[in-house]
């Protein structure tokens, strides 16, 4: 794999932040020395639904079909797990570390594999499919580790009680799989009379999605006198790297992985929650939504033959990740 400029950008970003203070000062804070950090730990079970899509233009790959575009669309992959968060604040600054682990749960999602004539692909004209297949899909497992730090601003007014401004970095890996292969459209009779090429217990695709994300974070909190609080947080993902390894297990002409997509991405993660505090405990319930999409850097998907040798790249058309999640947790304050 060739190194991409995004690695250098991320390295510079991390190097710059290495010089930042772990306890940033706030203009609204007292001139006195900051108090010691007060820590809390949170355990929050969660459930999520993930959608993932990629497509590439395989120009010249098969002259029989001109210049087709291939699209894989994973929808409705359900997963669940638990997130453990360690949070510290001293009134001026904060720092937080979160580890989240999960696996597939509930009903399977679906994966539709569509092949289009490129001159008729969505966005360039009337889409013309020459192949469409359906498989069951699921998220096998999920891992995420994030760290953030920044400044805390406290207010006494009817609208807002606390504002957090900071920087965050996270790494994540999600594994998807698809089983079975049912023919939906076959206008050129490529598959013959068979409408089910593989049974639902036969794994045909295994996919690994990796993310390295840098974000600017904004958190808002309104605390009421009865212990109830409303919280809103936004992570503006301005510099990210998303890498997907796609292993087509039944393609004898391709290697393992079969395709590797690497994209510089941007996106957004929003989180809304309500909490109730009593003594040293806080109980929270909330929901969040996240999406990632590539910058337009004309990235390529690298293709590997049956000998696991790269045979070149094909232009990436789309490379998108979306997830909606729900959680409920308990926090203990030290």
Tab-separated table of C-alpha atoms in Angstrom:
chain	number	residue	atom	x	y	z
A	1	UNK	CA	0.000	0.000	0.000
A	2	UNK	CA	1.226	3.489	-0.845
A	3	UNK	CA	1.362	6.090	1.855
A	4	UNK	CA	-1.206	8.837	1.434
A	5	UNK	CA	-0.809	12.541	2.338
A	6	UNK	CA	-3.494	12.174	5.004
A	7	UNK	CA	-1.044	10.261	7.220
A	8	UNK	CA	1.290	13.256	7.243
A	9	UNK	CA	-1.589	15.599	8.070
A	10	UNK	CA	-2.694	13.434	10.976
A	11	UNK	CA	0.884	13.189	12.251
A	12	UNK	CA	1.203	16.989	12.216
A	13	UNK	CA	-2.132	17.324	14.001
A	14	UNK	CA	-1.093	14.933	16.753
A	15	UNK	CA	2.330	16.531	17.083
A	16	UNK	CA	0.760	19.951	17.496
A	17	UNK	CA	-1.626	18.744	20.150
A	18	UNK	CA	1.193	17.070	22.055
A	19	UNK	CA	2.279	20.580	23.101
A	20	UNK	CA	-1.194	21.577	24.258
A	21	UNK	CA	-1.862	21.814	27.976
A	22	UNK	CA	-3.701	18.900	29.560
A	23	UNK	CA	-5.431	21.407	31.852
A	24	UNK	CA	-6.310	24.354	29.577
A	25	UNK	CA	-7.296	27.591	31.237
A	26	UNK	CA	-10.664	29.279	30.792
A	27	UNK	CA	-11.216	33.033	30.463
A	28	UNK	CA	-14.241	32.618	32.748
A	29	UNK	CA	-12.243	30.855	35.441
A	30	UNK	CA	-10.701	32.359	38.534
A	31	UNK	CA	-7.090	33.514	38.428
A	32	UNK	CA	-6.388	31.169	41.323
A	33	UNK	CA	-4.574	27.894	40.686
A	34	UNK	CA	-6.926	25.224	39.307
A	35	UNK	CA	-8.325	22.721	41.757
A	36	UNK	CA	-7.318	19.040	41.508
A	37	UNK	CA	-9.103	16.946	38.934
A	38	UNK	CA	-12.315	15.278	40.081
A	39	UNK	CA	-12.871	11.982	38.285
A	40	UNK	CA	-15.882	9.859	37.429
A	41	UNK	CA	-16.352	6.509	35.722
A	42	UNK	CA	-19.332	5.555	33.573
A	43	UNK	CA	-20.577	2.188	32.333
A	44	UNK	CA	-23.150	2.480	29.548
A	45	UNK	CA	-24.693	-0.445	27.641
A	46	UNK	CA	-25.596	0.585	24.083
A	47	UNK	CA	-27.388	-0.614	20.966
A	48	UNK	CA	-26.758	0.652	17.428
A	49	UNK	CA	-27.717	0.259	13.796
A	50	UNK	CA	-25.035	0.721	11.138
A	51	UNK	CA	-25.268	1.426	7.406
A	52	UNK	CA	-22.191	1.272	5.196
A	53	UNK	CA	-21.749	1.776	1.457
A	54	UNK	CA	-18.938	1.882	-1.027
A	55	UNK	CA	-18.748	1.943	-4.812
A	56	UNK	CA	-16.021	2.221	-7.408
A	57	UNK	CA	-15.762	2.675	-11.162
A	58	UNK	CA	-14.027	-0.411	-12.568
A	59	UNK	CA	-13.210	1.212	-15.909
A	60	UNK	CA	-11.526	-1.191	-18.289
A	61	UNK	CA	-11.847	-4.122	-15.888
A	62	UNK	CA	-14.173	-6.017	-18.240
A	63	UNK	CA	-14.725	-4.741	-21.785
A	64	UNK	CA	-17.824	-6.928	-22.092
A	65	UNK	CA	-19.717	-4.486	-19.892
A	66	UNK	CA	-17.978	-1.286	-20.957
A	67	UNK	CA	-17.014	0.709	-17.836
A	68	UNK	CA	-19.214	-0.547	-15.002
A	69	UNK	CA	-19.614	0.837	-11.510
A	70	UNK	CA	-19.941	-1.635	-8.636
A	71	UNK	CA	-21.737	-0.705	-5.401
A	72	UNK	CA	-22.031	-2.635	-2.124
A	73	UNK	CA	-24.679	-1.320	0.251
A	74	UNK	CA	-24.927	-2.727	3.803
A	75	UNK	CA	-28.105	-1.697	5.642
A	76	UNK	CA	-29.636	-2.278	9.067
A	77	UNK	CA	-26.714	-4.056	10.759
A	78	UNK	CA	-27.597	-4.173	14.457
A	79	UNK	CA	-25.051	-4.423	17.259
A	80	UNK	CA	-24.837	-3.931	21.011
A	81	UNK	CA	-22.132	-3.597	23.612
A	82	UNK	CA	-20.862	-1.516	26.494
A	83	UNK	CA	-18.838	1.702	26.733
A	84	UNK	CA	-16.601	2.550	29.705
A	85	UNK	CA	-15.700	6.228	30.147
A	86	UNK	CA	-13.252	7.859	32.570
A	87	UNK	CA	-13.861	11.604	32.840
A	88	UNK	CA	-11.975	14.247	34.786
A	89	UNK	CA	-12.626	17.960	35.343
A	90	UNK	CA	-11.138	20.650	37.558
A	91	UNK	CA	-13.496	23.492	36.723
A	92	UNK	CA	-11.114	24.933	34.129
A	93	UNK	CA	-10.410	21.949	31.920
A	94	UNK	CA	-11.512	18.412	31.207
A	95	UNK	CA	-10.120	15.197	29.809
A	96	UNK	CA	-12.005	12.050	28.946
A	97	UNK	CA	-11.139	8.529	27.801
A	98	UNK	CA	-13.703	6.073	26.402
A	99	UNK	CA	-13.412	2.396	25.453
A	100	UNK	CA	-16.351	0.805	23.634
A	101	UNK	CA	-16.705	-2.885	22.714
A	102	UNK	CA	-19.600	-4.508	20.883
A	103	UNK	CA	-20.766	-7.321	18.649
A	104	UNK	CA	-23.601	-8.104	16.280
A	105	UNK	CA	-27.016	-8.659	17.809
A	106	UNK	CA	-30.653	-8.976	16.850
A	107	UNK	CA	-31.830	-9.577	13.304
A	108	UNK	CA	-29.438	-9.468	10.384
A	109	UNK	CA	-29.251	-6.577	7.983
A	110	UNK	CA	-29.009	-6.821	4.219
A	111	UNK	CA	-26.312	-6.272	1.622
A	112	UNK	CA	-27.216	-5.395	-1.959
A	113	UNK	CA	-24.458	-5.697	-4.579
A	114	UNK	CA	-25.360	-3.659	-7.677
A	115	UNK	CA	-23.415	-3.307	-10.932
A	116	UNK	CA	-24.236	-0.408	-13.264
A	117	UNK	CA	-23.123	0.863	-16.617
A	118	UNK	CA	-21.006	3.849	-15.610
A	119	UNK	CA	-22.688	6.082	-18.193
A	120	UNK	CA	-25.990	5.295	-16.501
A	121	UNK	CA	-24.881	5.398	-12.872
A	122	UNK	CA	-26.870	7.405	-10.322
A	123	UNK	CA	-25.987	11.078	-10.694
A	124	UNK	CA	-24.827	10.786	-14.316
A	125	UNK	CA	-28.067	9.725	-15.987
A	126	UNK	CA	-30.693	7.022	-15.863
A	127	UNK	CA	-29.149	4.135	-13.853
A	128	UNK	CA	-28.925	0.870	-15.786
A	129	UNK	CA	-28.159	-2.210	-13.703
A	130	UNK	CA	-26.785	-5.320	-15.346
A	131	UNK	CA	-26.548	-7.262	-12.065
A	132	UNK	CA	-28.125	-7.041	-8.608
A	133	UNK	CA	-27.789	-9.572	-5.779
A	134	UNK	CA	-29.016	-9.723	-2.180
A	135	UNK	CA	-27.269	-11.181	0.894
A	136	UNK	CA	-27.816	-11.195	4.650
A	137	UNK	CA	-25.359	-8.959	6.500
A	138	UNK	CA	-24.344	-8.381	10.098
A	139	UNK	CA	-21.716	-6.567	12.156
A	140	UNK	CA	-19.493	-9.245	13.681
A	141	UNK	CA	-17.728	-7.023	16.205
A	142	UNK	CA	-16.976	-3.400	17.012
A	143	UNK	CA	-14.131	-1.615	18.841
A	144	UNK	CA	-13.639	2.085	19.573
A	145	UNK	CA	-11.153	4.020	21.722
A	146	UNK	CA	-11.362	7.807	22.041
A	147	UNK	CA	-9.595	10.553	23.998
A	148	UNK	CA	-10.548	14.190	24.358
A	149	UNK	CA	-9.486	17.258	26.320
A	150	UNK	CA	-10.325	20.938	26.411
A	151	UNK	CA	-11.655	23.877	28.406
A	152	UNK	CA	-14.667	24.124	30.706
A	153	UNK	CA	-16.731	27.313	30.973
A	154	UNK	CA	-19.321	27.611	33.751
A	155	UNK	CA	-22.289	29.971	33.639
A	156	UNK	CA	-25.178	30.969	35.862
A	157	UNK	CA	-28.097	31.809	33.582
A	158	UNK	CA	-31.466	30.281	32.630
A	159	UNK	CA	-30.196	28.823	29.345
A	160	UNK	CA	-26.855	27.101	29.872
A	161	UNK	CA	-24.830	25.900	32.853
A	162	UNK	CA	-21.640	24.562	31.272
A	163	UNK	CA	-19.821	24.665	27.942
A	164	UNK	CA	-16.961	22.385	26.955
A	165	UNK	CA	-14.706	23.238	24.012
A	166	UNK	CA	-12.001	20.810	23.028
A	167	UNK	CA	-10.243	18.415	20.693
A	168	UNK	CA	-10.841	14.704	20.301
A	169	UNK	CA	-9.167	11.781	18.592
A	170	UNK	CA	-10.568	8.281	18.154
A	171	UNK	CA	-9.692	4.958	16.557
A	172	UNK	CA	-12.280	2.344	15.640
A	173	UNK	CA	-12.584	-0.978	13.873
A	174	UNK	CA	-15.806	-2.646	12.723
A	175	UNK	CA	-16.088	-6.051	11.063
A	176	UNK	CA	-18.982	-6.816	8.701
A	177	UNK	CA	-19.918	-10.066	7.016
A	178	UNK	CA	-22.385	-11.145	4.343
A	179	UNK	CA	-23.908	-14.587	3.837
A	180	UNK	CA	-25.909	-16.108	1.021
A	181	UNK	CA	-26.394	-14.759	-2.490
A	182	UNK	CA	-29.799	-14.313	-4.110
A	183	UNK	CA	-30.128	-12.945	-7.647
A	184	UNK	CA	-32.452	-9.920	-7.875
A	185	UNK	CA	-31.738	-8.712	-11.424
A	186	UNK	CA	-29.935	-10.544	-14.233
A	187	UNK	CA	-30.948	-9.044	-17.609
A	188	UNK	CA	-28.016	-10.643	-19.458
A	189	UNK	CA	-28.498	-14.110	-17.916
A	190	UNK	CA	-25.004	-14.144	-16.373
A	191	UNK	CA	-26.139	-16.472	-13.603
A	192	UNK	CA	-28.266	-18.806	-15.717
A	193	UNK	CA	-31.453	-20.235	-14.255
A	194	UNK	CA	-30.174	-20.268	-10.652
A	195	UNK	CA	-31.700	-17.583	-8.451
A	196	UNK	CA	-29.816	-18.579	-5.290
A	197	UNK	CA	-26.100	-18.918	-5.919
A	198	UNK	CA	-25.183	-19.568	-2.270
A	199	UNK	CA	-27.316	-20.574	0.708
A	200	UNK	CA	-27.884	-18.255	3.670
A	201	UNK	CA	-25.351	-20.160	5.792
A	202	UNK	CA	-22.484	-19.622	3.310
A	203	UNK	CA	-20.250	-16.634	4.052
A	204	UNK	CA	-19.351	-14.748	0.873
A	205	UNK	CA	-17.863	-11.471	2.160
A	206	UNK	CA	-15.847	-10.425	5.195
A	207	UNK	CA	-15.114	-6.731	5.538
A	208	UNK	CA	-12.957	-4.767	7.982
A	209	UNK	CA	-13.603	-1.027	8.389
A	210	UNK	CA	-10.987	1.042	10.258
A	211	UNK	CA	-11.237	4.702	11.268
A	212	UNK	CA	-8.820	7.304	12.651
A	213	UNK	CA	-10.677	10.542	13.351
A	214	UNK	CA	-9.748	14.026	14.614
A	215	UNK	CA	-12.543	16.308	15.792
A	216	UNK	CA	-13.343	19.673	17.311
A	217	UNK	CA	-15.778	19.087	20.172
A	218	UNK	CA	-18.534	21.249	21.622
A	219	UNK	CA	-20.513	20.189	24.692
A	220	UNK	CA	-23.464	22.026	26.277
A	221	UNK	CA	-25.105	21.272	29.620
A	222	UNK	CA	-28.087	22.699	31.460
A	223	UNK	CA	-28.381	21.677	35.116
A	224	UNK	CA	-31.609	22.059	37.087
A	225	UNK	CA	-31.987	22.328	40.859
A	226	UNK	CA	-33.679	18.916	41.160
A	227	UNK	CA	-30.617	17.030	39.881
A	228	UNK	CA	-31.837	16.704	36.310
A	229	UNK	CA	-29.570	17.858	33.468
A	230	UNK	CA	-29.878	18.080	29.686
A	231	UNK	CA	-26.754	17.496	27.603
A	232	UNK	CA	-25.841	18.084	23.952
A	233	UNK	CA	-22.516	17.307	22.294
A	234	UNK	CA	-21.226	17.700	18.755
A	235	UNK	CA	-17.981	16.306	17.343
A	236	UNK	CA	-17.065	18.043	14.078
A	237	UNK	CA	-14.785	15.512	12.374
A	238	UNK	CA	-12.497	17.662	10.244
A	239	UNK	CA	-9.609	15.283	9.530
A	240	UNK	CA	-10.077	11.542	9.317
A	241	UNK	CA	-8.869	8.413	7.610
A	242	UNK	CA	-11.195	5.519	6.763
A	243	UNK	CA	-9.780	2.261	5.429
A	244	UNK	CA	-11.887	-0.702	4.307
A	245	UNK	CA	-10.577	-4.183	3.505
A	246	UNK	CA	-13.091	-6.215	1.497
A	247	UNK	CA	-12.537	-9.964	1.173
A	248	UNK	CA	-14.737	-11.584	-1.516
A	249	UNK	CA	-14.430	-15.149	-0.237
A	250	UNK	CA	-16.017	-16.817	-3.285
A	251	UNK	CA	-14.108	-14.888	-5.956
A	252	UNK	CA	-11.402	-17.286	-7.103
A	253	UNK	CA	-9.774	-14.588	-9.248
A	254	UNK	CA	-9.238	-12.203	-6.322
A	255	UNK	CA	-6.986	-12.276	-3.274
A	256	UNK	CA	-7.463	-11.743	0.447
A	257	UNK	CA	-8.265	-8.914	0.802
A	258	UNK	CA	-9.813	-8.467	-2.623
A	259	UNK	CA	-10.245	-4.685	-2.482
A	260	UNK	CA	-8.742	-2.039	-0.177
A	261	UNK	CA	-10.306	1.427	-0.046
A	262	UNK	CA	-8.531	4.294	1.737
A	263	UNK	CA	-10.239	7.691	1.974
A	264	UNK	CA	-9.658	11.009	3.701
A	265	UNK	CA	-13.014	11.668	5.361
A	266	UNK	CA	-14.977	14.282	7.269
A	267	UNK	CA	-18.227	14.010	9.177
A	268	UNK	CA	-20.229	14.736	12.282
A	269	UNK	CA	-21.271	12.987	15.471
A	270	UNK	CA	-24.078	14.408	17.603
A	271	UNK	CA	-25.227	13.227	21.023
A	272	UNK	CA	-28.309	14.216	23.047
A	273	UNK	CA	-28.975	12.929	26.561
A	274	UNK	CA	-30.770	13.543	29.847
A	275	UNK	CA	-29.358	12.701	33.265
A	276	UNK	CA	-30.356	12.581	36.911
A	277	UNK	CA	-27.840	12.921	39.750
A	278	UNK	CA	-28.156	11.906	43.383
A	279	UNK	CA	-25.218	11.900	45.810
A	280	UNK	CA	-22.260	10.358	43.944
A	281	UNK	CA	-24.334	8.707	41.224
A	282	UNK	CA	-25.621	9.975	37.885
A	283	UNK	CA	-27.990	8.038	35.622
A	284	UNK	CA	-28.043	8.951	31.920
A	285	UNK	CA	-30.006	7.943	28.816
A	286	UNK	CA	-29.386	9.269	25.335
A	287	UNK	CA	-28.975	8.801	21.604
A	288	UNK	CA	-26.317	9.679	19.054
A	289	UNK	CA	-25.871	9.812	15.289
A	290	UNK	CA	-22.676	9.716	13.221
A	291	UNK	CA	-21.809	9.933	9.543
A	292	UNK	CA	-18.541	9.875	7.588
A	293	UNK	CA	-18.051	10.715	3.917
A	294	UNK	CA	-14.901	11.242	1.813
A	295	UNK	CA	-13.257	14.461	0.744
A	296	UNK	CA	-13.113	14.691	-3.045
A	297	UNK	CA	-9.460	13.679	-3.412
A	298	UNK	CA	-9.922	11.228	-6.335
A	299	UNK	CA	-8.922	8.238	-4.199
A	300	UNK	CA	-8.564	4.742	-5.652
A	301	UNK	CA	-9.617	1.303	-4.456
A	302	UNK	CA	-6.685	-1.095	-4.745
A	303	UNK	CA	-7.441	-4.500	-6.306
A	304	UNK	CA	-5.569	-7.722	-5.428
A	305	UNK	CA	-5.384	-10.850	-7.605
A	306	UNK	CA	-5.551	-14.490	-6.468
A	307	UNK	CA	-1.831	-14.353	-5.615
A	308	UNK	CA	-2.517	-11.397	-3.265
A	309	UNK	CA	-0.635	-9.102	-5.638
A	310	UNK	CA	-1.886	-5.591	-6.304
A	311	UNK	CA	-3.042	-5.185	-9.901
A	312	UNK	CA	-3.739	-1.462	-9.675
A	313	UNK	CA	-6.467	0.850	-8.505
A	314	UNK	CA	-9.960	1.837	-9.597
A	315	UNK	CA	-11.553	5.226	-8.769
A	316	UNK	CA	-13.679	5.345	-5.600
A	317	UNK	CA	-17.160	6.776	-6.200
A	318	UNK	CA	-18.527	6.570	-2.632
A	319	UNK	CA	-17.239	5.394	0.762
A	320	UNK	CA	-19.777	6.181	3.507
A	321	UNK	CA	-20.410	5.149	7.113
A	322	UNK	CA	-23.559	5.971	9.115
A	323	UNK	CA	-24.589	4.862	12.596
A	324	UNK	CA	-27.380	5.661	15.034
A	325	UNK	CA	-27.078	4.504	18.640
A	326	UNK	CA	-28.956	4.464	21.943
A	327	UNK	CA	-27.525	4.047	25.426
A	328	UNK	CA	-28.289	4.156	29.145
A	329	UNK	CA	-25.598	4.291	31.789
A	330	UNK	CA	-24.603	4.929	35.381
A	331	UNK	CA	-21.777	7.179	36.558
A	332	UNK	CA	-19.922	7.073	39.876
A	333	UNK	CA	-18.165	10.284	40.976
A	334	UNK	CA	-15.029	9.873	43.100
